[in-house]
Amino acid sequence: MEEKSNNLKSVSKPSNFIKEIIEEDLRTNKYNGRVHTRFPPEPNGYLHIGHAKSICLNFGLAEEYNGLCNIRFDDTNPTKEEAEYVDSIKEDIKWLGFDWGDREYYASDYFEELYEYAIKLIKKGKAYVDALSADETSKYRGTPTEPGKESPYRNRTTEENLDLFEKMRAGEYKDGELVLRAKIDMSSPNMNLRDPIMYRIRHESHHRTGNKWCIYPTYDWAHGQSDSIEGITHSICTLEFENHRPLYNWFIEELEIFHSQQIEFARFNLSYTVMSKRKLLELVEGKYVNGWDDPRMPTLSGMRRRGYTPKSIRNISEKKGVAKRDAVIDIASFEHIIREELNKSTKRVLVVLQPLKVIIDNYPDDKIDELDAINNPEDPSMGKRKLPFSKIIYIDKDDFREEPPKKFYRLAPGKEVRLRYAYIIKCEEVIKDPTTGEIIELHCSYDKNTKSGSGSSSKKVKGTIHWVSAQHSIDAEVRLYDRLFSVTNPAGDKENDFKDFINPNSLQVIHNCKLEPSLKELKTIDRFQFERLGYFCLDSVDSKPNKLVFNRIVSLRDSWAKIEKASKTH
Ligand code: ATP
Ligand code: MG
C-alpha cells in the first residue's frame, strides 16, 4: 500500500523546478490557466546546441501544458547581416520539429511602444537624459563593493528631459552624445539598478525598421517589456540574467503593465567545443572551419549537415534535464545517444575507405555471385539485399599486415580471413611496387565450400572483414571528423586563446573510397552504417550525383574513452 502511493506521487510529480512553478501557477490560477512561453534569439549568429536546449524547453513546456510558444527575434541592435541569421534560425527551429504558428515577432516591432513607455517613465520622474561620456559613466557607476555617484544631469526637469529625448529621436545629436537612463539607485548593491541605460543614439540602419530610428533600446530595456506586450506568462532565460530580474521587475511595476514571471536555468554546455556566438563567428571568419554549417561546429546547421538527427538533439536536451547550476555535458554521452538511434534505424552497407586490390586467382574470371546481405541485424523488417562478388575485390589497407602483430585476426601472408557475406580467402602472394616498395595488390585463393550461410564447411576463422567487388564499386569521397578541440573546455583557459586548442586532426578527407553498388540511388537524408567504420550520410552541400561525398556522423565506438582512460592510469 505504502509503496503504491509513493509510486503515484513520483508519477505525478513535475520532473523539474520550472514545471513545479508552472503547475503551482496553474493551481493558483495566476495567469487564468494560461502557459505562454517564447524563444528569444538575437539574430547575430547561427543557433547552436545550447539554443536547442532552450528551444526544446520553451516549445516543450507549451506543448505539455496546452499553451503557446512564440518566436521573438531580439533585434534591438542594428547590424548588417541579420536577415541571413533570421532565416537560418527559423530553418533550425523547424528542423528540430517545432512550430510557432503565426507568432513570429520582433522586438523591433515594439520600438514605438517602448518609446511611449520611456515617455511615461520620464513623466513619472523615473528616467532622465544624461550627457556624461562613456568613460565618465563607467567611473560614476562605482564597483560591486563601492557605491556609484549620481550624474550631475540626474535632476533635470521633466520638461527638459522630454524635450531632449524627443530631439534624440529626431536625430539632433550624434552617437554617444546623450543617453536615456532609468532613475533608480546609484548606491544599489545590484549594479544593474545603478541608473541603467535605456536608449543609445546610433545613426545606423536596422534590418527591419530601416532608417526610421536613430535611438535604439538596450536589451535590458526591451526584453521584459517585449515579454509583457506578448503576454508571456513564463519568461525562461539562463542564469546570467538572475541579477537583471530586479531591474525587469522595476520597469514592469513602474509602467504598471502585465507582469511575466522570469525563471532562470543553467546553460547547456558541451565538452570539447565552444558555445558563444562570438567565438563561433571567430572560427568562421578566421576560416578555422568551413562556415557556420561546418560539420564540426556545435551549430544546429553543422550538426544537421554532419547527419545528427533532430531526435537525438531533442533527446539529449530531455535527458539532461533542467538544472540550476551550470554543468558541462560530456560529448561522449551525446554521441552514445546518436549511436543508439542510428544502430536501430540505419541500413548496413560495405564500404572500403583505403582500397587495396585483391585478386582471387582460383575464382572464375567472369563469374558474378549474387550474395545475400542483411540490411540491419537489429531489425529483420529492413530486409535483405544482393551483393555482387567477383574475381577482383577491394579490401581496406588496414585489414592487411605484412607482418601481423599477435592477435591480428585479419589478412596476412599465408593467413585466412572471412569476407563478410562471402567466402574465406587465403593470402598467397603480396605484390609490391618495385621502386617504392608499396603494396599494390594481393593474390588470394578462396575456398568455395565456405560460402556464408551455406553451412557446407566446418572451417572457422577468427576475423571477418568488409570488401567491395571492384567492377561493381562506386567511387566516393569520405570525410572523417574528430572533435574540433583537443581539450574539454577550450574557452576555460585564461592564459591561452581558445583557438590554440583547435585539434589539427579534426578533419580527414579520403578520396577514392569504394562503395558497394546498392548505394547508387541516394537521398541526402539517408544515413548508413558502413560496417566496421561508423555511421555516415551524404554531405548536403558538396555531394553531387557525379561526385559523392560522405560525412562520418559518428564512429562505432568512443575512441576517446580509451585515450582518456589510458592517460588517467599513467
Ligand atoms: P551566445 O552566448 O551563444 O551568444 P546568447 O544568450 O547571447 O548566446 P541569444 O540569441 O540571446 O544567445 O539566445 C536565445 C535564447 O537561448 C536565450 O533565451 C538564451 O538564454 C538561450 N541560450 C543561449 N545559449 C544557451 C545555452 N548554452 N543553454 C541554454 N540556453 C541558451
Ligand atoms: Mg543573449
Coordinates of C-alpha atoms and ligand atoms in Angstrom, one line a residue:
M1 CA 0.0 0.0 0.0
E2 CA 2.7 2.4 1.1
E3 CA 4.8 1.6 -2.0
K4 CA 1.9 2.2 -4.3
S5 CA 1.1 5.7 -3.1
N6 CA 4.8 6.6 -3.3
N7 CA 4.8 5.5 -6.9
L8 CA 1.8 7.5 -7.6
K9 CA 3.4 10.6 -6.2
S10 CA 6.5 10.2 -8.2
V11 CA 4.5 9.8 -11.4
S12 CA 2.5 12.9 -10.9
K13 CA 5.4 15.0 -9.6
P14 CA 6.7 17.5 -12.1
S15 CA 10.1 16.5 -13.3
N16 CA 11.9 19.8 -12.9
F17 CA 11.7 23.0 -11.0
I18 CA 10.3 25.0 -13.9
K19 CA 7.4 22.6 -14.2
E20 CA 6.8 22.9 -10.5
I21 CA 6.5 26.7 -10.8
I22 CA 4.2 26.4 -13.8
E23 CA 2.0 23.8 -12.0
E24 CA 1.8 26.0 -8.9
D25 CA 0.7 28.9 -11.1
L26 CA -1.9 26.7 -12.8
R27 CA -3.2 25.7 -9.3
T28 CA -3.5 29.3 -8.1
N29 CA -4.8 30.4 -11.5
K30 CA -2.2 33.1 -11.6
Y31 CA -2.5 33.6 -15.4
N32 CA -6.0 32.3 -15.8
G33 CA -4.7 28.9 -16.7
R34 CA -2.5 30.2 -19.5
V35 CA 1.0 28.9 -20.2
H36 CA 2.7 31.1 -22.8
T37 CA 6.5 30.9 -23.4
R38 CA 8.8 32.3 -26.0
F39 CA 12.2 31.6 -27.6
P40 CA 14.0 34.9 -28.0
P41 CA 17.2 34.6 -30.1
E42 CA 19.3 37.6 -31.0
P43 CA 19.8 37.3 -34.8
N44 CA 23.6 37.8 -34.6
G45 CA 24.7 34.3 -35.4
Y46 CA 23.5 30.7 -36.1
L47 CA 21.9 28.7 -33.4
H48 CA 23.9 26.1 -31.5
I49 CA 23.2 23.1 -29.4
G50 CA 22.8 25.3 -26.3
H51 CA 20.0 27.2 -28.0
A52 CA 18.4 23.8 -28.9
K53 CA 18.1 23.2 -25.1
S54 CA 16.2 26.5 -24.7
I55 CA 14.0 25.8 -27.8
C56 CA 13.1 22.3 -26.6
L57 CA 12.4 23.6 -23.1
N58 CA 10.2 26.5 -24.2
F59 CA 8.3 24.8 -27.0
G60 CA 8.1 21.6 -24.9
L61 CA 6.5 23.3 -21.9
A62 CA 4.0 25.0 -24.2
E63 CA 3.1 21.6 -25.7
E64 CA 2.9 19.9 -22.4
Y65 CA 0.6 22.4 -20.8
N66 CA -1.5 23.1 -23.8
G67 CA -0.1 26.5 -24.2
L68 CA 1.7 28.6 -26.8
C69 CA 5.3 29.4 -27.6
N70 CA 6.3 32.5 -29.6
I71 CA 9.5 33.1 -31.5
R72 CA 10.8 36.6 -30.9
F73 CA 13.9 38.0 -32.5
D74 CA 15.6 40.2 -30.1
D75 CA 16.8 42.6 -32.8
T76 CA 17.4 45.7 -30.7
N77 CA 20.9 46.0 -32.1
P78 CA 21.1 47.3 -35.6
T79 CA 23.6 45.3 -37.6
K80 CA 24.2 44.4 -41.3
E81 CA 23.7 40.7 -41.7
E82 CA 20.7 40.0 -39.6
A83 CA 18.4 38.8 -42.4
E84 CA 20.6 35.7 -43.1
Y85 CA 20.6 34.9 -39.4
V86 CA 16.8 35.2 -39.1
D87 CA 16.3 32.8 -42.0
S88 CA 18.8 30.2 -40.5
I89 CA 17.2 30.4 -37.1
K90 CA 13.7 29.7 -38.5
E91 CA 15.0 26.8 -40.5
D92 CA 16.8 25.3 -37.5
I93 CA 13.7 25.5 -35.2
K94 CA 11.6 23.9 -37.9
W95 CA 14.2 21.2 -38.4
L96 CA 14.1 20.4 -34.6
G97 CA 10.4 19.8 -35.1
F98 CA 8.7 22.9 -33.5
D99 CA 6.2 25.3 -34.9
W100 CA 5.4 28.8 -33.7
G101 CA 2.3 29.1 -35.9
D102 CA 1.8 32.7 -36.9
R103 CA 3.5 34.0 -33.7
E104 CA 6.7 35.3 -35.3
Y105 CA 7.6 38.5 -33.5
Y106 CA 10.4 41.0 -33.5
A107 CA 11.5 43.3 -30.6
S108 CA 11.8 46.0 -33.3
D109 CA 8.0 45.7 -33.8
Y110 CA 7.7 47.3 -30.3
F111 CA 10.1 50.2 -30.9
E112 CA 7.1 52.7 -30.9
E113 CA 5.6 51.2 -27.8
L114 CA 8.9 51.1 -26.0
Y115 CA 9.3 54.8 -26.9
E116 CA 5.9 55.6 -25.4
Y117 CA 6.8 53.6 -22.2
A118 CA 10.0 55.6 -21.9
I119 CA 8.0 58.9 -22.1
K120 CA 5.8 57.5 -19.4
L121 CA 8.8 56.9 -17.1
I122 CA 10.2 60.4 -17.9
K123 CA 6.9 61.9 -16.9
K124 CA 6.9 60.0 -13.7
G125 CA 10.3 61.4 -12.9
K126 CA 11.8 57.9 -13.3
A127 CA 14.0 58.4 -16.3
Y128 CA 16.4 61.2 -17.4
V129 CA 18.6 62.2 -20.3
D130 CA 22.3 62.0 -19.4
A131 CA 25.2 63.7 -21.1
L132 CA 28.1 62.0 -19.3
S133 CA 30.7 60.5 -21.6
A134 CA 31.0 56.7 -21.7
D135 CA 34.2 56.9 -19.6
E136 CA 32.6 59.2 -17.1
T137 CA 29.5 57.0 -16.9
S138 CA 31.6 53.9 -16.0
K139 CA 33.6 55.9 -13.4
Y140 CA 30.4 57.2 -11.8
R141 CA 29.0 53.7 -11.8
G142 CA 31.2 52.6 -8.9
T143 CA 32.2 49.0 -8.3
P144 CA 30.4 46.0 -6.7
T145 CA 31.9 47.0 -3.4
E146 CA 31.7 50.8 -3.7
P147 CA 28.5 52.7 -4.3
G148 CA 28.2 54.8 -7.5
K149 CA 27.9 58.6 -7.8
E150 CA 24.9 60.5 -9.2
S151 CA 25.3 62.1 -12.6
P152 CA 25.1 66.0 -12.5
Y153 CA 22.4 65.7 -15.1
R154 CA 20.2 63.4 -13.0
N155 CA 17.9 66.1 -11.7
R156 CA 16.9 67.8 -15.0
T157 CA 13.2 68.8 -15.0
T158 CA 10.6 66.6 -16.7
E159 CA 10.2 69.2 -19.4
E160 CA 13.8 69.3 -20.2
N161 CA 14.0 65.5 -20.3
L162 CA 11.0 65.2 -22.6
D163 CA 12.5 67.9 -24.9
L164 CA 15.9 66.3 -25.1
F165 CA 14.6 62.8 -25.6
E166 CA 12.4 64.0 -28.5
K167 CA 15.4 65.7 -30.0
M168 CA 17.5 62.5 -29.6
R169 CA 14.8 60.7 -31.6
A170 CA 14.7 63.4 -34.2
G171 CA 18.4 62.9 -34.9
E172 CA 19.7 66.2 -33.5
Y173 CA 22.5 64.5 -31.6
K174 CA 25.5 62.4 -32.5
D175 CA 26.2 58.9 -31.5
G176 CA 27.2 58.7 -27.8
E177 CA 26.3 62.4 -27.0
L178 CA 23.3 61.6 -24.9
V179 CA 21.6 58.5 -23.4
L180 CA 18.3 57.9 -21.6
R181 CA 18.8 56.3 -18.2
A182 CA 16.4 54.9 -15.6
K183 CA 16.5 56.8 -12.4
I184 CA 16.7 54.1 -9.8
D185 CA 19.5 54.0 -7.2
M186 CA 23.2 54.7 -7.8
S187 CA 24.1 53.0 -4.5
S188 CA 22.2 49.8 -5.0
P189 CA 24.4 46.7 -4.3
N190 CA 22.9 45.3 -7.6
M191 CA 24.9 47.1 -10.3
N192 CA 22.1 46.6 -12.7
L193 CA 20.0 49.0 -10.7
R194 CA 22.5 51.9 -10.8
D195 CA 20.6 54.0 -13.3
P196 CA 20.9 51.6 -16.3
I197 CA 20.9 52.9 -19.8
M198 CA 17.6 52.6 -21.7
Y199 CA 18.4 54.2 -25.0
R200 CA 21.5 54.9 -27.0
I201 CA 21.9 57.1 -30.1
R202 CA 23.1 55.0 -33.1
H203 CA 22.8 56.5 -36.5
E204 CA 22.6 53.1 -38.2
S205 CA 20.1 51.4 -40.3
H206 CA 18.2 48.5 -39.0
H207 CA 17.3 45.3 -40.9
R208 CA 13.6 45.8 -40.3
T209 CA 13.0 49.5 -39.4
G210 CA 15.5 50.9 -41.9
N211 CA 16.4 54.5 -41.1
K212 CA 13.3 55.2 -39.0
W213 CA 15.2 55.2 -35.8
C214 CA 18.5 56.6 -34.6
I215 CA 17.9 55.8 -31.0
Y216 CA 17.9 52.1 -30.0
P217 CA 16.6 50.5 -26.8
T218 CA 19.1 48.4 -24.8
Y219 CA 18.4 44.7 -24.3
D220 CA 17.6 45.3 -20.6
W221 CA 15.0 47.9 -21.5
A222 CA 13.4 46.0 -24.4
H223 CA 13.4 42.4 -23.1
G224 CA 10.9 42.4 -20.2
Q225 CA 8.6 44.9 -21.9
S226 CA 8.5 42.7 -25.1
D227 CA 7.6 39.7 -22.9
S228 CA 4.8 41.8 -21.3
I229 CA 3.5 43.1 -24.6
E230 CA 3.2 39.4 -25.9
G231 CA 1.5 38.3 -22.6
I232 CA 4.3 35.8 -21.9
T233 CA 3.5 34.0 -18.6
H234 CA 6.8 32.3 -18.0
S235 CA 9.9 34.0 -19.4
I236 CA 12.6 31.4 -19.2
C237 CA 16.2 32.5 -19.6
T238 CA 19.7 31.5 -18.5
L239 CA 21.3 32.1 -15.1
E240 CA 23.3 35.2 -16.1
F241 CA 20.0 37.1 -16.1
E242 CA 19.2 36.4 -12.5
N243 CA 20.7 39.7 -11.4
H244 CA 18.7 41.5 -14.1
R245 CA 15.4 40.2 -12.8
P246 CA 15.0 43.0 -10.1
L247 CA 15.5 45.6 -12.9
Y248 CA 13.0 44.0 -15.2
N249 CA 10.5 43.8 -12.3
W250 CA 11.2 47.5 -11.5
F251 CA 10.3 48.5 -15.1
I252 CA 7.1 46.5 -15.1
E253 CA 6.0 47.8 -11.8
E254 CA 6.7 51.4 -12.7
L255 CA 4.9 51.0 -16.0
E256 CA 2.0 49.1 -14.4
I257 CA 1.9 46.6 -17.2
F258 CA 1.4 42.8 -17.5
H259 CA 4.0 41.0 -15.4
S260 CA 5.7 38.0 -16.9
Q261 CA 7.4 35.6 -14.5
Q262 CA 11.1 35.3 -15.2
I263 CA 12.7 31.9 -14.4
E264 CA 16.4 31.2 -14.8
F265 CA 18.1 27.9 -15.5
A266 CA 21.6 26.7 -16.2
R267 CA 23.2 27.0 -19.6
F268 CA 23.7 23.8 -21.6
N269 CA 27.4 23.4 -22.3
L270 CA 29.1 20.6 -24.3
S271 CA 32.6 19.4 -23.7
Y272 CA 35.3 19.7 -26.4
T273 CA 33.7 22.7 -28.0
V274 CA 32.8 26.4 -27.6
M275 CA 29.3 27.8 -27.4
S276 CA 29.4 31.5 -27.6
K277 CA 28.3 33.0 -30.9
R278 CA 31.2 35.5 -30.8
K279 CA 33.7 32.6 -30.6
L280 CA 31.8 30.6 -33.3
L281 CA 31.9 33.7 -35.5
E282 CA 35.7 34.0 -34.9
L283 CA 36.1 30.4 -36.1
V284 CA 34.0 31.2 -39.3
E285 CA 35.7 34.5 -40.1
G286 CA 39.2 33.2 -39.4
K287 CA 38.4 30.2 -41.7
Y288 CA 39.3 27.7 -39.0
V289 CA 36.2 25.9 -40.2
N290 CA 34.3 26.0 -43.5
G291 CA 31.4 28.2 -42.5
W292 CA 28.7 28.1 -39.8
D293 CA 27.5 24.8 -41.1
D294 CA 30.8 23.0 -41.0
P295 CA 30.0 19.5 -39.7
R296 CA 32.5 20.0 -36.8
M297 CA 30.6 23.1 -35.5
P298 CA 28.3 22.8 -32.5
T299 CA 25.7 24.8 -34.5
L300 CA 22.4 23.1 -35.5
S301 CA 23.2 23.7 -39.1
G302 CA 26.6 22.0 -38.7
M303 CA 25.0 19.1 -36.8
R304 CA 22.3 18.7 -39.5
R305 CA 25.0 18.6 -42.2
R306 CA 27.0 16.2 -40.1
G307 CA 24.0 13.9 -40.1
Y308 CA 22.9 14.2 -36.5
T309 CA 19.1 13.6 -36.2
P310 CA 16.8 16.2 -34.7
K311 CA 15.5 13.4 -32.5
S312 CA 18.9 12.8 -30.9
I313 CA 19.2 16.5 -30.2
R314 CA 15.8 16.6 -28.5
N315 CA 16.8 13.5 -26.7
I316 CA 20.0 14.9 -25.2
S317 CA 18.1 18.1 -24.2
E318 CA 15.4 16.0 -22.5
K319 CA 17.8 13.5 -20.8
K320 CA 20.0 16.2 -19.2
G321 CA 17.0 17.8 -17.6
V322 CA 16.9 21.4 -16.3
A323 CA 19.5 22.5 -13.8
K324 CA 20.0 25.4 -11.5
R325 CA 23.8 25.1 -11.7
D326 CA 26.0 25.3 -14.7
A327 CA 27.3 21.9 -15.9
V328 CA 29.1 20.6 -18.9
I329 CA 27.6 17.7 -20.8
D330 CA 30.1 15.2 -21.9
I331 CA 30.1 14.9 -25.7
A332 CA 30.6 11.2 -25.3
S333 CA 27.1 10.8 -23.8
F334 CA 25.6 12.8 -26.7
E335 CA 27.4 10.5 -29.2
H336 CA 26.1 7.5 -27.3
I337 CA 22.6 8.7 -27.9
I338 CA 23.3 9.2 -31.6
R339 CA 24.8 5.7 -31.9
E340 CA 21.9 4.1 -30.2
E341 CA 19.4 5.7 -32.5
L342 CA 21.4 5.1 -35.7
N343 CA 22.0 1.5 -34.7
K344 CA 18.3 0.9 -34.8
S345 CA 17.5 2.9 -37.9
T346 CA 20.3 2.6 -40.4
K347 CA 20.9 0.1 -43.2
R348 CA 24.3 -1.6 -43.1
V349 CA 26.5 -1.4 -46.2
L350 CA 30.0 -2.4 -47.2
V351 CA 32.4 0.5 -48.0
V352 CA 36.2 0.4 -48.4
L353 CA 37.9 3.6 -47.3
Q354 CA 41.5 2.9 -48.4
P355 CA 41.3 0.3 -51.2
L356 CA 43.8 -2.5 -51.6
K357 CA 43.2 -4.6 -54.7
V358 CA 42.7 -8.4 -54.1
I359 CA 42.7 -10.8 -57.0
I360 CA 41.2 -14.2 -56.2
D361 CA 43.2 -16.4 -58.6
N362 CA 41.1 -19.6 -58.4
Y363 CA 37.8 -17.7 -58.9
P364 CA 36.4 -17.9 -62.4
D365 CA 37.2 -14.8 -64.5
D366 CA 33.7 -13.8 -65.5
K367 CA 31.6 -15.2 -62.7
I368 CA 29.5 -12.9 -60.6
D369 CA 28.0 -14.3 -57.4
E370 CA 24.9 -12.6 -56.0
L371 CA 25.2 -12.9 -52.3
D372 CA 22.5 -12.2 -49.7
A373 CA 23.3 -9.4 -47.3
I374 CA 21.2 -8.4 -44.3
N375 CA 20.3 -4.7 -44.1
N376 CA 20.0 -4.5 -40.4
P377 CA 20.5 -7.4 -38.0
E378 CA 18.7 -5.4 -35.3
D379 CA 15.6 -5.2 -37.4
P380 CA 14.7 -8.0 -39.7
S381 CA 11.9 -6.0 -41.2
M382 CA 14.5 -3.9 -43.0
G383 CA 15.1 -7.0 -45.3
K384 CA 18.0 -8.1 -47.4
R385 CA 19.9 -7.0 -50.5
K386 CA 22.0 -8.6 -53.1
L387 CA 25.8 -8.1 -53.0
P388 CA 27.8 -8.9 -56.2
F389 CA 31.0 -10.8 -55.7
S390 CA 33.7 -11.2 -58.4
K391 CA 37.3 -12.2 -59.0
I392 CA 38.7 -8.7 -58.2
I393 CA 37.7 -7.1 -55.0
Y394 CA 38.9 -4.3 -52.7
I395 CA 39.6 -4.6 -49.0
D396 CA 40.8 -1.9 -46.7
K397 CA 44.5 -1.4 -46.4
D398 CA 44.2 -1.5 -42.7
D399 CA 42.9 -5.1 -42.8
F400 CA 46.2 -6.4 -44.2
R401 CA 49.5 -6.6 -42.4
E402 CA 52.6 -8.0 -44.0
E403 CA 54.0 -8.6 -40.5
P404 CA 50.9 -9.1 -38.3
P405 CA 51.2 -8.4 -34.6
K406 CA 49.9 -11.0 -32.2
K407 CA 46.1 -11.3 -32.2
F408 CA 45.8 -9.7 -35.6
Y409 CA 42.9 -11.8 -36.9
R410 CA 42.6 -10.1 -40.3
L411 CA 44.6 -10.8 -43.5
A412 CA 48.4 -11.5 -43.6
P413 CA 50.6 -13.6 -45.9
G414 CA 49.6 -17.2 -45.6
K415 CA 46.7 -16.4 -43.4
E416 CA 42.9 -16.8 -43.8
V417 CA 40.1 -14.4 -43.2
R418 CA 36.4 -14.4 -43.9
L419 CA 34.9 -11.9 -46.3
R420 CA 31.6 -10.6 -44.9
Y421 CA 28.6 -12.5 -46.5
A422 CA 31.1 -14.3 -48.8
Y423 CA 33.9 -16.8 -48.6
I424 CA 37.1 -17.5 -46.6
I425 CA 40.1 -16.4 -48.5
K426 CA 43.8 -17.0 -48.0
C427 CA 46.6 -14.6 -48.9
E428 CA 49.0 -16.3 -51.3
E429 CA 51.2 -13.5 -52.6
V430 CA 52.0 -9.9 -52.0
I431 CA 52.8 -7.7 -55.0
K432 CA 54.8 -4.5 -54.4
D433 CA 55.8 -1.6 -56.4
P434 CA 59.4 -2.3 -57.3
T435 CA 60.6 1.2 -56.8
T436 CA 58.6 2.4 -53.8
G437 CA 58.1 -0.9 -52.0
E438 CA 54.4 0.0 -51.6
I439 CA 52.0 -2.9 -51.5
I440 CA 49.8 -2.6 -54.7
E441 CA 47.9 -5.9 -54.7
L442 CA 47.4 -9.2 -53.1
H443 CA 46.8 -12.6 -54.7
C444 CA 44.5 -14.8 -52.8
S445 CA 42.7 -18.1 -53.1
Y446 CA 39.2 -18.8 -52.0
D447 CA 37.6 -21.9 -50.6
K448 CA 34.3 -22.4 -52.5
N449 CA 32.9 -24.5 -49.7
T450 CA 32.9 -21.7 -47.2
K451 CA 30.2 -19.5 -48.6
S452 CA 28.4 -17.7 -45.8
G453 CA 25.1 -19.2 -44.7
S454 CA 25.6 -22.4 -46.8
G455 CA 26.7 -24.5 -43.8
S456 CA 28.7 -26.7 -46.2
S457 CA 32.1 -26.2 -44.4
S458 CA 33.1 -26.5 -40.8
K459 CA 36.1 -24.3 -41.4
K460 CA 36.3 -21.4 -38.9
V461 CA 38.4 -18.3 -38.8
K462 CA 38.6 -15.6 -36.2
G463 CA 38.3 -12.5 -38.4
T464 CA 35.7 -11.1 -40.8
I465 CA 36.5 -8.1 -43.0
H466 CA 34.5 -6.0 -45.4
W467 CA 35.1 -5.7 -49.1
V468 CA 33.6 -4.4 -52.3
S469 CA 33.6 -6.0 -55.8
A470 CA 35.9 -3.8 -57.9
Q471 CA 33.9 -3.8 -61.1
H472 CA 30.7 -3.0 -59.3
S473 CA 32.0 -0.4 -56.9
I474 CA 31.2 3.3 -56.8
D475 CA 33.8 6.0 -56.1
A476 CA 33.2 8.5 -53.3
E477 CA 35.0 11.0 -51.1
V478 CA 34.6 10.3 -47.4
R479 CA 35.2 12.9 -44.6
L480 CA 36.1 11.7 -41.2
Y481 CA 35.6 14.2 -38.3
D482 CA 37.1 14.3 -34.9
R483 CA 36.5 16.8 -32.1
L484 CA 37.2 20.3 -33.1
F485 CA 39.2 21.0 -29.9
S486 CA 41.6 18.7 -28.1
V487 CA 40.7 19.8 -24.6
T488 CA 37.4 19.5 -22.7
N489 CA 36.9 23.2 -22.1
P490 CA 38.8 25.3 -24.7
A491 CA 37.3 28.6 -23.6
G492 CA 38.1 27.9 -19.9
D493 CA 41.8 28.7 -20.0
K494 CA 42.7 32.3 -19.0
E495 CA 46.3 32.1 -20.3
N496 CA 45.5 30.8 -23.8
D497 CA 43.2 31.8 -26.6
F498 CA 40.6 29.1 -27.2
K499 CA 41.8 28.8 -30.8
D500 CA 45.2 27.5 -29.5
F501 CA 43.3 24.3 -28.6
I502 CA 41.9 23.5 -32.1
N503 CA 42.5 19.8 -32.9
P504 CA 44.7 19.8 -36.0
N505 CA 43.3 16.4 -37.0
S506 CA 39.7 17.3 -36.7
L507 CA 39.1 16.6 -40.4
Q508 CA 40.5 13.8 -42.5
V509 CA 39.4 13.7 -46.2
I510 CA 39.8 10.4 -48.0
H511 CA 39.4 10.3 -51.8
N512 CA 38.7 7.3 -54.0
C513 CA 36.8 5.3 -51.4
K514 CA 34.8 2.3 -52.9
L515 CA 31.1 1.9 -52.1
E516 CA 29.0 -1.2 -52.7
P517 CA 26.6 -0.8 -55.7
S518 CA 23.4 -0.6 -53.6
L519 CA 24.5 3.0 -52.8
K520 CA 23.7 4.1 -56.3
E521 CA 20.4 5.9 -55.6
L522 CA 20.6 8.1 -52.6
K523 CA 18.7 10.8 -50.9
T524 CA 20.5 13.4 -48.9
I525 CA 18.8 12.5 -45.7
D526 CA 19.7 8.8 -45.9
R527 CA 22.0 7.6 -43.2
F528 CA 24.0 4.3 -43.2
Q529 CA 26.2 2.2 -41.2
F530 CA 29.4 1.5 -43.1
E531 CA 30.2 -1.9 -41.5
R532 CA 33.1 -1.7 -39.0
L533 CA 33.6 2.0 -39.8
G534 CA 30.8 4.1 -38.3
Y535 CA 27.6 5.9 -39.3
F536 CA 27.7 8.1 -42.5
C537 CA 25.5 10.3 -44.5
L538 CA 25.8 12.3 -47.8
D539 CA 27.1 15.8 -47.4
S540 CA 24.2 18.0 -48.3
V541 CA 26.4 20.8 -49.7
D542 CA 29.3 19.2 -51.6
S543 CA 27.9 15.9 -52.7
K544 CA 26.8 15.8 -56.4
P545 CA 25.4 12.9 -58.4
N546 CA 28.7 12.5 -60.2
K547 CA 30.9 13.1 -57.1
L548 CA 29.5 11.6 -53.9
V549 CA 30.8 13.0 -50.6
F550 CA 30.0 11.3 -47.3
N551 CA 30.4 12.6 -43.8
R552 CA 31.1 10.4 -40.9
I553 CA 28.3 11.2 -38.4
V554 CA 30.0 9.2 -35.6
S555 CA 32.3 6.3 -35.2
L556 CA 31.1 2.9 -34.0
R557 CA 32.8 3.2 -30.6
D558 CA 34.1 6.0 -28.5
S559 CA 37.7 6.0 -29.4
W560 CA 38.4 8.9 -27.0
A561 CA 37.3 6.9 -24.0
K562 CA 40.3 4.6 -24.4
I563 CA 42.7 7.5 -24.8
E564 CA 41.3 9.2 -21.7
K565 CA 41.4 6.0 -19.7
A566 CA 44.9 5.4 -20.7
S567 CA 46.0 8.9 -19.8
K568 CA 44.4 8.6 -16.4
T569 CA 46.1 5.4 -15.5
H570 CA 49.5 6.9 -16.2
Ligands
ATP1 P1 25.6 33.1 -27.0 O1 26.3 33.1 -25.7 O2 25.8 31.9 -27.9 O3 25.9 34.4 -27.8 P2 23.1 34.3 -26.3 O4 22.5 34.0 -25.0 O5 23.7 35.6 -26.5 O6 24.1 33.1 -26.6 P3 20.6 34.5 -27.6 O7 20.4 34.6 -29.1 O8 20.4 35.7 -26.8 O9 22.1 34.0 -27.5 O10 19.9 33.3 -27.0 C1 18.5 33.0 -27.2 C2 18.0 32.2 -26.1 O11 18.7 31.0 -26.0 C3 18.1 32.9 -24.8 O12 16.9 32.7 -24.1 C4 19.3 32.2 -24.1 O13 19.1 32.3 -22.7 C5 19.2 30.8 -24.7 N1 20.5 30.2 -24.7 C6 21.6 30.6 -25.3 N2 22.7 29.8 -25.1 C7 22.2 28.8 -24.3 C8 22.8 27.7 -23.7 N3 24.1 27.4 -23.9 N4 22.0 26.9 -23.0 C9 20.7 27.1 -22.8 N5 20.1 28.2 -23.3 C10 20.8 29.1 -24.1
MG2 MG 21.6 36.8 -25.4

